mmCIF file with all atom_site columns, C-alpha atoms in Angstrom:
data_model
loop_
_atom_site.group_PDB
_atom_site.id
_atom_site.type_symbol
_atom_site.label_atom_id
_atom_site.label_alt_id
_atom_site.label_comp_id
_atom_site.label_asym_id
_atom_site.label_entity_id
_atom_site.label_seq_id
_atom_site.pdbx_PDB_ins_code
_atom_site.Cartn_x
_atom_site.Cartn_y
_atom_site.Cartn_z
_atom_site.occupancy
_atom_site.B_iso_or_equiv
_atom_site.pdbx_formal_charge
_atom_site.auth_seq_id
_atom_site.auth_comp_id
_atom_site.auth_asym_id
_atom_site.auth_atom_id
_atom_site.pdbx_PDB_model_num
ATOM 1   C CA . UNK P 1 1   ? -29.072 -33.539 -16.634 1.00 54.00 ? 7   UNK P CA 1
ATOM 2   C CA . UNK P 1 2   ? -26.913 -31.762 -19.141 1.00 50.00 ? 8   UNK P CA 1
ATOM 3   C CA . UNK P 1 3   ? -25.841 -33.027 -22.494 1.00 56.00 ? 9   UNK P CA 1
ATOM 4   C CA . UNK P 1 4   ? -22.224 -32.738 -23.563 1.00 55.00 ? 10  UNK P CA 1
ATOM 5   C CA . UNK P 1 5   ? -21.538 -34.107 -27.109 1.00 55.00 ? 11  UNK P CA 1
ATOM 6   C CA . UNK P 1 6   ? -24.852 -36.012 -27.010 1.00 61.00 ? 12  UNK P CA 1
ATOM 7   C CA . UNK P 1 7   ? -24.011 -37.749 -23.734 1.00 59.00 ? 13  UNK P CA 1
ATOM 8   C CA . UNK P 1 8   ? -26.094 -37.015 -20.639 1.00 61.00 ? 14  UNK P CA 1
ATOM 9   C CA . UNK P 1 9   ? -23.965 -35.952 -17.724 1.00 55.00 ? 15  UNK P CA 1
ATOM 10  C CA . UNK P 1 10  ? -24.906 -34.881 -14.186 1.00 56.00 ? 16  UNK P CA 1
ATOM 11  C CA . UNK P 1 11  ? -24.948 -31.159 -13.534 1.00 54.00 ? 17  UNK P CA 1
ATOM 12  C CA . UNK P 1 12  ? -21.755 -29.643 -12.248 1.00 48.00 ? 18  UNK P CA 1
ATOM 13  C CA . UNK P 1 13  ? -22.096 -28.569 -8.656  1.00 44.00 ? 19  UNK P CA 1
ATOM 14  C CA . UNK P 1 14  ? -19.778 -25.817 -7.598  1.00 38.00 ? 20  UNK P CA 1
ATOM 15  C CA . UNK P 1 15  ? -19.410 -25.811 -3.801  1.00 37.00 ? 21  UNK P CA 1
ATOM 16  C CA . UNK P 1 16  ? -20.097 -22.569 -2.073  1.00 39.00 ? 22  UNK P CA 1
ATOM 17  C CA . UNK P 1 17  ? -17.005 -21.027 -0.569  1.00 33.00 ? 23  UNK P CA 1
ATOM 18  C CA . UNK P 1 18  ? -16.877 -21.441 3.185   1.00 35.00 ? 24  UNK P CA 1
ATOM 19  C CA . UNK P 1 19  ? -17.272 -18.411 5.310   1.00 37.00 ? 25  UNK P CA 1
ATOM 20  C CA . UNK P 1 20  ? -13.921 -17.820 6.864   1.00 33.00 ? 26  UNK P CA 1
ATOM 21  C CA . UNK P 1 21  ? -14.206 -18.041 10.577  1.00 38.00 ? 27  UNK P CA 1
ATOM 22  C CA . UNK P 1 22  ? -12.602 -15.192 12.446  1.00 43.00 ? 28  UNK P CA 1
ATOM 23  C CA . UNK P 1 23  ? -9.391  -16.732 13.630  1.00 53.00 ? 29  UNK P CA 1
ATOM 24  C CA . UNK P 1 24  ? -7.878  -15.080 16.716  1.00 74.00 ? 30  UNK P CA 1
ATOM 25  C CA . UNK P 1 25  ? -8.232  -11.525 17.797  1.00 77.00 ? 31  UNK P CA 1
ATOM 26  C CA . UNK P 1 26  ? -9.287  -8.610  15.627  1.00 83.00 ? 32  UNK P CA 1
ATOM 27  C CA . UNK P 1 27  ? -6.549  -6.582  14.024  1.00 83.00 ? 33  UNK P CA 1
ATOM 28  C CA . UNK P 1 28  ? -6.449  -3.021  15.334  1.00 82.00 ? 34  UNK P CA 1
ATOM 29  C CA . UNK P 1 29  ? -3.205  -1.795  13.788  1.00 84.00 ? 35  UNK P CA 1
ATOM 30  C CA . UNK P 1 30  ? -3.212  -2.976  10.168  1.00 85.00 ? 36  UNK P CA 1
ATOM 31  C CA . UNK P 1 31  ? 0.088   -1.318  9.377   1.00 92.00 ? 37  UNK P CA 1
ATOM 32  C CA . UNK P 1 32  ? 2.123   -2.562  12.332  1.00 92.00 ? 38  UNK P CA 1
ATOM 33  C CA . UNK P 1 33  ? 5.573   -4.115  12.653  1.00 94.00 ? 39  UNK P CA 1
ATOM 34  C CA . UNK P 1 34  ? 7.505   -5.925  15.400  1.00 93.00 ? 40  UNK P CA 1
ATOM 35  C CA . UNK P 1 35  ? 11.227  -5.554  15.881  1.00 93.00 ? 41  UNK P CA 1
ATOM 36  C CA . UNK P 1 36  ? 13.421  -7.780  17.977  1.00 91.00 ? 42  UNK P CA 1
ATOM 37  C CA . UNK P 1 37  ? 16.394  -5.677  19.059  1.00 91.00 ? 43  UNK P CA 1
ATOM 38  C CA . UNK P 1 38  ? 19.773  -7.343  19.491  1.00 90.00 ? 44  UNK P CA 1
ATOM 39  C CA . UNK P 1 39  ? 23.322  -6.205  20.142  1.00 90.00 ? 45  UNK P CA 1
ATOM 40  C CA . UNK P 1 40  ? 24.559  -7.150  16.616  1.00 93.00 ? 46  UNK P CA 1
ATOM 41  C CA . UNK P 1 41  ? 21.423  -7.285  14.518  1.00 92.00 ? 47  UNK P CA 1
ATOM 42  C CA . UNK P 1 42  ? 17.669  -6.408  14.554  1.00 93.00 ? 48  UNK P CA 1
ATOM 43  C CA . UNK P 1 43  ? 14.915  -8.559  13.077  1.00 93.00 ? 49  UNK P CA 1
ATOM 44  C CA . UNK P 1 44  ? 11.819  -6.763  11.748  1.00 94.00 ? 50  UNK P CA 1
ATOM 45  C CA . UNK P 1 45  ? 8.534   -8.505  10.970  1.00 94.00 ? 51  UNK P CA 1
ATOM 46  C CA . UNK P 1 46  ? 5.458   -7.138  9.191   1.00 94.00 ? 52  UNK P CA 1
ATOM 47  C CA . UNK P 1 47  ? 2.213   -8.691  8.048   1.00 91.00 ? 53  UNK P CA 1
ATOM 48  C CA . UNK P 1 48  ? 2.691   -11.262 5.224   1.00 90.00 ? 54  UNK P CA 1
ATOM 49  C CA . UNK P 1 49  ? 0.051   -9.245  3.288   1.00 90.00 ? 55  UNK P CA 1
ATOM 50  C CA . UNK P 1 50  ? 2.338   -6.252  3.076   1.00 91.00 ? 56  UNK P CA 1
ATOM 51  C CA . UNK P 1 51  ? 5.618   -7.671  1.822   1.00 92.00 ? 57  UNK P CA 1
ATOM 52  C CA . UNK P 1 52  ? 6.998   -10.625 -0.178  1.00 92.00 ? 58  UNK P CA 1
ATOM 53  C CA . UNK P 1 53  ? 9.556   -11.167 2.637   1.00 93.00 ? 59  UNK P CA 1
ATOM 54  C CA . UNK P 1 54  ? 7.761   -10.196 5.780   1.00 93.00 ? 60  UNK P CA 1
ATOM 55  C CA . UNK P 1 55  ? 10.703  -10.867 8.051   1.00 93.00 ? 61  UNK P CA 1
ATOM 56  C CA . UNK P 1 56  ? 13.984  -9.054  7.400   1.00 94.00 ? 62  UNK P CA 1
ATOM 57  C CA . UNK P 1 57  ? 17.245  -8.959  9.363   1.00 95.00 ? 63  UNK P CA 1
ATOM 58  C CA . UNK P 1 58  ? 19.376  -5.786  9.622   1.00 95.00 ? 64  UNK P CA 1
ATOM 59  C CA . UNK P 1 59  ? 22.685  -5.153  11.351  1.00 95.00 ? 65  UNK P CA 1
ATOM 60  C CA . UNK P 1 60  ? 22.712  -2.811  14.345  1.00 92.00 ? 66  UNK P CA 1
ATOM 61  C CA . UNK P 1 61  ? 24.821  -0.071  12.720  1.00 94.00 ? 67  UNK P CA 1
ATOM 62  C CA . UNK P 1 62  ? 23.152  3.266   12.296  1.00 94.00 ? 68  UNK P CA 1
ATOM 63  C CA . UNK P 1 63  ? 23.122  3.024   8.503   1.00 95.00 ? 69  UNK P CA 1
ATOM 64  C CA . UNK P 1 64  ? 21.413  -0.338  8.668   1.00 96.00 ? 70  UNK P CA 1
ATOM 65  C CA . UNK P 1 65  ? 18.866  0.916   11.157  1.00 96.00 ? 71  UNK P CA 1
ATOM 66  C CA . UNK P 1 66  ? 18.081  3.772   8.753   1.00 96.00 ? 72  UNK P CA 1
ATOM 67  C CA . UNK P 1 67  ? 17.745  1.144   5.996   1.00 97.00 ? 73  UNK P CA 1
ATOM 68  C CA . UNK P 1 68  ? 15.335  -0.831  8.235   1.00 96.00 ? 74  UNK P CA 1
ATOM 69  C CA . UNK P 1 69  ? 13.254  2.314   8.836   1.00 97.00 ? 75  UNK P CA 1
ATOM 70  C CA . UNK P 1 70  ? 13.141  3.029   5.079   1.00 96.00 ? 76  UNK P CA 1
ATOM 71  C CA . UNK P 1 71  ? 12.035  -0.535  4.405   1.00 96.00 ? 77  UNK P CA 1
ATOM 72  C CA . UNK P 1 72  ? 9.267   -0.286  7.003   1.00 96.00 ? 78  UNK P CA 1
ATOM 73  C CA . UNK P 1 73  ? 8.069   2.968   5.480   1.00 96.00 ? 79  UNK P CA 1
ATOM 74  C CA . UNK P 1 74  ? 8.215   1.484   1.958   1.00 95.00 ? 80  UNK P CA 1
ATOM 75  C CA . UNK P 1 75  ? 5.779   -1.282  2.913   1.00 94.00 ? 81  UNK P CA 1
ATOM 76  C CA . UNK P 1 76  ? 3.457   1.301   4.537   1.00 94.00 ? 82  UNK P CA 1
ATOM 77  C CA . UNK P 1 77  ? 4.175   0.664   8.233   1.00 94.00 ? 83  UNK P CA 1
ATOM 78  C CA . UNK P 1 78  ? 2.830   3.340   10.629  1.00 94.00 ? 84  UNK P CA 1
ATOM 79  C CA . UNK P 1 79  ? 3.502   1.813   14.067  1.00 93.00 ? 85  UNK P CA 1
ATOM 80  C CA . UNK P 1 80  ? 6.362   -0.299  15.357  1.00 95.00 ? 86  UNK P CA 1
ATOM 81  C CA . UNK P 1 81  ? 6.811   -2.248  18.622  1.00 93.00 ? 87  UNK P CA 1
ATOM 82  C CA . UNK P 1 82  ? 10.049  -3.309  20.281  1.00 91.00 ? 88  UNK P CA 1
ATOM 83  C CA . UNK P 1 83  ? 11.050  -4.650  23.645  1.00 84.00 ? 89  UNK P CA 1
ATOM 84  C CA . UNK P 1 84  ? 12.780  -2.414  26.157  1.00 72.00 ? 90  UNK P CA 1
ATOM 85  C CA . UNK P 1 85  ? 15.608  -4.753  27.097  1.00 72.00 ? 91  UNK P CA 1
ATOM 86  C CA . UNK P 1 86  ? 19.182  -3.495  27.611  1.00 80.00 ? 92  UNK P CA 1
ATOM 87  C CA . UNK P 1 87  ? 20.256  -0.240  25.967  1.00 86.00 ? 93  UNK P CA 1
ATOM 88  C CA . UNK P 1 88  ? 20.389  -1.473  22.335  1.00 89.00 ? 94  UNK P CA 1
ATOM 89  C CA . UNK P 1 89  ? 16.848  -0.199  21.598  1.00 90.00 ? 95  UNK P CA 1
ATOM 90  C CA . UNK P 1 90  ? 17.701  3.462   22.148  1.00 89.00 ? 96  UNK P CA 1
ATOM 91  C CA . UNK P 1 91  ? 19.435  4.074   18.773  1.00 91.00 ? 97  UNK P CA 1
ATOM 92  C CA . UNK P 1 92  ? 16.715  2.248   16.838  1.00 94.00 ? 98  UNK P CA 1
ATOM 93  C CA . UNK P 1 93  ? 14.022  4.116   18.789  1.00 92.00 ? 99  UNK P CA 1
ATOM 94  C CA . UNK P 1 94  ? 15.566  7.442   17.887  1.00 90.00 ? 100 UNK P CA 1
ATOM 95  C CA . UNK P 1 95  ? 15.947  6.623   14.159  1.00 95.00 ? 101 UNK P CA 1
ATOM 96  C CA . UNK P 1 96  ? 12.466  5.183   13.788  1.00 95.00 ? 102 UNK P CA 1
ATOM 97  C CA . UNK P 1 97  ? 10.862  8.091   15.643  1.00 92.00 ? 103 UNK P CA 1
ATOM 98  C CA . UNK P 1 98  ? 12.801  10.601  13.538  1.00 93.00 ? 104 UNK P CA 1
ATOM 99  C CA . UNK P 1 99  ? 11.460  8.947   10.361  1.00 95.00 ? 105 UNK P CA 1
ATOM 100 C CA . UNK P 1 100 ? 7.917   9.601   11.580  1.00 94.00 ? 106 UNK P CA 1
ATOM 101 C CA . UNK P 1 101 ? 6.987   6.139   12.799  1.00 95.00 ? 107 UNK P CA 1
ATOM 102 C CA . UNK P 1 102 ? 5.007   5.632   15.960  1.00 92.00 ? 108 UNK P CA 1
ATOM 103 C CA . UNK P 1 103 ? 7.310   3.602   18.148  1.00 92.00 ? 109 UNK P CA 1
ATOM 104 C CA . UNK P 1 104 ? 5.893   1.543   21.020  1.00 91.00 ? 110 UNK P CA 1
ATOM 105 C CA . UNK P 1 105 ? 8.467   0.448   23.608  1.00 89.00 ? 111 UNK P CA 1
ATOM 106 C CA . UNK P 1 106 ? 6.848   -2.665  25.035  1.00 87.00 ? 112 UNK P CA 1
ATOM 107 C CA . UNK P 1 107 ? 7.413   -3.651  28.629  1.00 76.00 ? 113 UNK P CA 1
ATOM 108 C CA . UNK P 1 108 ? 9.897   -6.472  28.392  1.00 72.00 ? 114 UNK P CA 1
ATOM 109 C CA . UNK P 1 109 ? 8.390   -8.376  31.325  1.00 72.00 ? 115 UNK P CA 1
ATOM 110 C CA . UNK P 1 110 ? 4.926   -8.283  29.779  1.00 68.00 ? 116 UNK P CA 1
ATOM 111 C CA . UNK P 1 111 ? 6.196   -9.049  26.248  1.00 67.00 ? 117 UNK P CA 1
ATOM 112 C CA . UNK P 1 112 ? 8.376   -11.998 27.249  1.00 67.00 ? 118 UNK P CA 1
ATOM 113 C CA . UNK P 1 113 ? 5.720   -13.655 29.461  1.00 67.00 ? 119 UNK P CA 1
ATOM 114 C CA . UNK P 1 114 ? 4.230   -15.516 26.543  1.00 60.00 ? 120 UNK P CA 1
ATOM 115 C CA . UNK P 1 115 ? 5.364   -19.077 25.903  1.00 56.00 ? 121 UNK P CA 1
ATOM 116 C CA . UNK P 1 116 ? 6.662   -20.498 22.665  1.00 54.00 ? 122 UNK P CA 1
ATOM 117 C CA . UNK P 1 117 ? 9.191   -17.850 21.699  1.00 55.00 ? 123 UNK P CA 1
ATOM 118 C CA . UNK P 1 118 ? 12.315  -19.661 20.612  1.00 49.00 ? 124 UNK P CA 1
ATOM 119 C CA . UNK P 1 119 ? 14.466  -17.419 18.332  1.00 56.00 ? 125 UNK P CA 1
ATOM 120 C CA . UNK P 1 120 ? 14.815  -13.813 17.097  1.00 55.00 ? 126 UNK P CA 1
ATOM 121 C CA . UNK P 1 121 ? 12.626  -14.375 14.016  1.00 58.00 ? 127 UNK P CA 1
ATOM 122 C CA . UNK P 1 122 ? 9.846   -15.782 16.180  1.00 80.00 ? 128 UNK P CA 1
ATOM 123 C CA . UNK P 1 123 ? 10.324  -12.862 18.613  1.00 83.00 ? 129 UNK P CA 1
ATOM 124 C CA . UNK P 1 124 ? 9.886   -10.311 15.892  1.00 85.00 ? 130 UNK P CA 1
ATOM 125 C CA . UNK P 1 125 ? 6.815   -12.049 14.468  1.00 84.00 ? 131 UNK P CA 1
ATOM 126 C CA . UNK P 1 126 ? 5.415   -12.600 17.966  1.00 81.00 ? 132 UNK P CA 1
ATOM 127 C CA . UNK P 1 127 ? 5.863   -8.923  18.847  1.00 86.00 ? 133 UNK P CA 1
ATOM 128 C CA . UNK P 1 128 ? 4.118   -7.938  15.547  1.00 86.00 ? 134 UNK P CA 1
ATOM 129 C CA . UNK P 1 129 ? 1.034   -10.092 16.164  1.00 83.00 ? 135 UNK P CA 1
ATOM 130 C CA . UNK P 1 130 ? -0.064  -8.885  19.646  1.00 81.00 ? 136 UNK P CA 1
ATOM 131 C CA . UNK P 1 131 ? 0.876   -5.324  18.670  1.00 85.00 ? 137 UNK P CA 1
ATOM 132 C CA . UNK P 1 132 ? -1.311  -5.517  15.612  1.00 85.00 ? 138 UNK P CA 1
ATOM 133 C CA . UNK P 1 133 ? -4.144  -6.628  17.941  1.00 83.00 ? 139 UNK P CA 1
ATOM 134 C CA . UNK P 1 134 ? -3.412  -3.816  20.435  1.00 82.00 ? 140 UNK P CA 1
ATOM 135 C CA . UNK P 1 135 ? -2.346  -6.142  23.263  1.00 79.00 ? 141 UNK P CA 1
ATOM 136 C CA . UNK P 1 136 ? 1.093   -4.679  24.172  1.00 82.00 ? 142 UNK P CA 1
ATOM 137 C CA . UNK P 1 137 ? 1.306   -1.653  26.476  1.00 75.00 ? 143 UNK P CA 1
ATOM 138 C CA . UNK P 1 138 ? 3.961   0.942   26.018  1.00 80.00 ? 144 UNK P CA 1
ATOM 139 C CA . UNK P 1 139 ? 6.602   1.584   28.660  1.00 79.00 ? 145 UNK P CA 1
ATOM 140 C CA . UNK P 1 140 ? 7.008   5.161   29.815  1.00 79.00 ? 146 UNK P CA 1
ATOM 141 C CA . UNK P 1 141 ? 9.354   7.073   27.562  1.00 79.00 ? 147 UNK P CA 1
ATOM 142 C CA . UNK P 1 142 ? 9.721   10.800  28.325  1.00 79.00 ? 148 UNK P CA 1
ATOM 143 C CA . UNK P 1 143 ? 9.670   13.323  25.521  1.00 81.00 ? 149 UNK P CA 1
ATOM 144 C CA . UNK P 1 144 ? 12.994  14.211  23.865  1.00 78.00 ? 150 UNK P CA 1
ATOM 145 C CA . UNK P 1 145 ? 13.338  17.457  25.833  1.00 88.00 ? 151 UNK P CA 1
ATOM 146 C CA . UNK P 1 146 ? 12.653  15.716  29.178  1.00 89.00 ? 152 UNK P CA 1
ATOM 147 C CA . UNK P 1 147 ? 15.069  12.904  28.294  1.00 83.00 ? 153 UNK P CA 1
ATOM 148 C CA . UNK P 1 148 ? 17.853  15.498  27.563  1.00 87.00 ? 154 UNK P CA 1
ATOM 149 C CA . UNK P 1 149 ? 17.126  17.248  30.870  1.00 91.00 ? 155 UNK P CA 1
ATOM 150 C CA . UNK P 1 150 ? 17.317  13.976  32.707  1.00 89.00 ? 156 UNK P CA 1
ATOM 151 C CA . UNK P 1 151 ? 20.789  13.304  31.159  1.00 90.00 ? 157 UNK P CA 1
ATOM 152 C CA . UNK P 1 152 ? 21.991  16.694  32.438  1.00 92.00 ? 158 UNK P CA 1
ATOM 153 C CA . UNK P 1 153 ? 20.578  16.107  35.897  1.00 93.00 ? 159 UNK P CA 1
ATOM 154 C CA . UNK P 1 154 ? 22.186  12.656  36.121  1.00 92.00 ? 160 UNK P CA 1
ATOM 155 C CA . UNK P 1 155 ? 25.552  14.183  35.061  1.00 93.00 ? 161 UNK P CA 1
ATOM 156 C CA . UNK P 1 156 ? 25.187  16.972  37.656  1.00 94.00 ? 162 UNK P CA 1
ATOM 157 C CA . UNK P 1 157 ? 24.309  14.484  40.356  1.00 93.00 ? 163 UNK P CA 1
ATOM 158 C CA . UNK P 1 158 ? 27.339  12.285  39.468  1.00 92.00 ? 164 UNK P CA 1
ATOM 159 C CA . UNK P 1 159 ? 29.661  15.339  39.488  1.00 93.00 ? 165 UNK P CA 1
ATOM 160 C CA . UNK P 1 160 ? 28.334  16.533  42.865  1.00 92.00 ? 166 UNK P CA 1
ATOM 161 C CA . UNK P 1 161 ? 28.589  13.024  44.318  1.00 90.00 ? 167 UNK P CA 1
ATOM 162 C CA . UNK P 1 162 ? 32.213  12.758  43.163  1.00 90.00 ? 168 UNK P CA 1
ATOM 163 C CA . UNK P 1 163 ? 32.903  16.182  44.520  1.00 89.00 ? 169 UNK P CA 1
ATOM 164 C CA . UNK P 1 164 ? 31.498  15.205  47.959  1.00 87.00 ? 170 UNK P CA 1
ATOM 165 C CA . UNK P 1 165 ? 33.524  12.021  48.051  1.00 85.00 ? 171 UNK P CA 1
ATOM 166 C CA . UNK P 1 166 ? 36.726  13.896  47.170  1.00 84.00 ? 172 UNK P CA 1
ATOM 167 C CA . UNK P 1 167 ? 35.932  16.601  49.721  1.00 78.00 ? 173 UNK P CA 1
ATOM 168 C CA . UNK P 1 168 ? 35.068  14.131  52.464  1.00 71.00 ? 174 UNK P CA 1
ATOM 169 C CA . UNK P 1 169 ? 38.275  12.112  51.703  1.00 67.00 ? 175 UNK P CA 1
ATOM 170 C CA . UNK P 1 170 ? 40.366  15.242  52.118  1.00 65.00 ? 176 UNK P CA 1
ATOM 171 C CA . UNK P 1 171 ? 38.466  16.313  55.217  1.00 60.00 ? 177 UNK P CA 1
ATOM 172 C CA . UNK P 1 172 ? 38.584  12.781  56.620  1.00 58.00 ? 178 UNK P CA 1
ATOM 173 C CA . UNK P 1 173 ? 42.394  12.741  56.399  1.00 57.00 ? 179 UNK P CA 1
ATOM 174 C CA . UNK P 1 174 ? 42.733  16.103  58.112  1.00 50.00 ? 180 UNK P CA 1
ATOM 175 C CA . UNK P 1 175 ? 40.224  15.012  60.830  1.00 49.00 ? 181 UNK P CA 1
ATOM 176 C CA . UNK P 1 176 ? 42.068  11.723  61.263  1.00 49.00 ? 182 UNK P CA 1
ATOM 177 C CA . UNK P 1 177 ? 45.329  13.556  61.657  1.00 52.00 ? 183 UNK P CA 1
ATOM 178 C CA . UNK P 1 178 ? 43.869  16.011  64.115  1.00 52.00 ? 184 UNK P CA 1
ATOM 179 C CA . UNK P 1 179 ? 42.240  13.254  66.262  1.00 53.00 ? 185 UNK P CA 1
ATOM 180 C CA . UNK P 1 180 ? 45.437  11.247  66.457  1.00 54.00 ? 186 UNK P CA 1
ATOM 181 C CA . UNK P 1 181 ? 47.739  14.046  67.336  1.00 53.00 ? 187 UNK P CA 1
ATOM 182 C CA . UNK P 1 182 ? 48.593  14.317  71.096  1.00 56.00 ? 188 UNK P CA 1
ATOM 183 C CA . UNK P 1 183 ? 46.779  17.134  72.964  1.00 52.00 ? 189 UNK P CA 1
#
């Protein structure tokens, strides 16, 4: 018993802090972010430990994507994950990569297979969480030089295909005219 102002009082018992149980999977990428790419805006999510506002929305214009990359770098992000749906991810991928971030293009089928994803904010946060745990696999993305070469090869193939169609149409008319003329 202790005495406070001459009155006996029971000792103060301070409870020991509980040991926090490991909740969920271990974090592998501490400085990770998830981005939900849309046609008009992108939603980026980071760990709540890194920013006062861990979820931010940016328009899809190049200047806004640059602003998003700058924000991600300012909170210390090193790696970013986004889904590979549509073509809207290409510009964001290029900007983020040019800023020095490691960009993981997640397989959309694998990333969207999880239940409980209702809106863009949830998508960005959901992408961040499994990426920080190392659960999302990257889709194949060729190096910049190979991607440029593939563009040239596709353009060449399209040009040759159009040339063959034009040539066969012209030849087809002449063959048609020859085969229908009396002998």
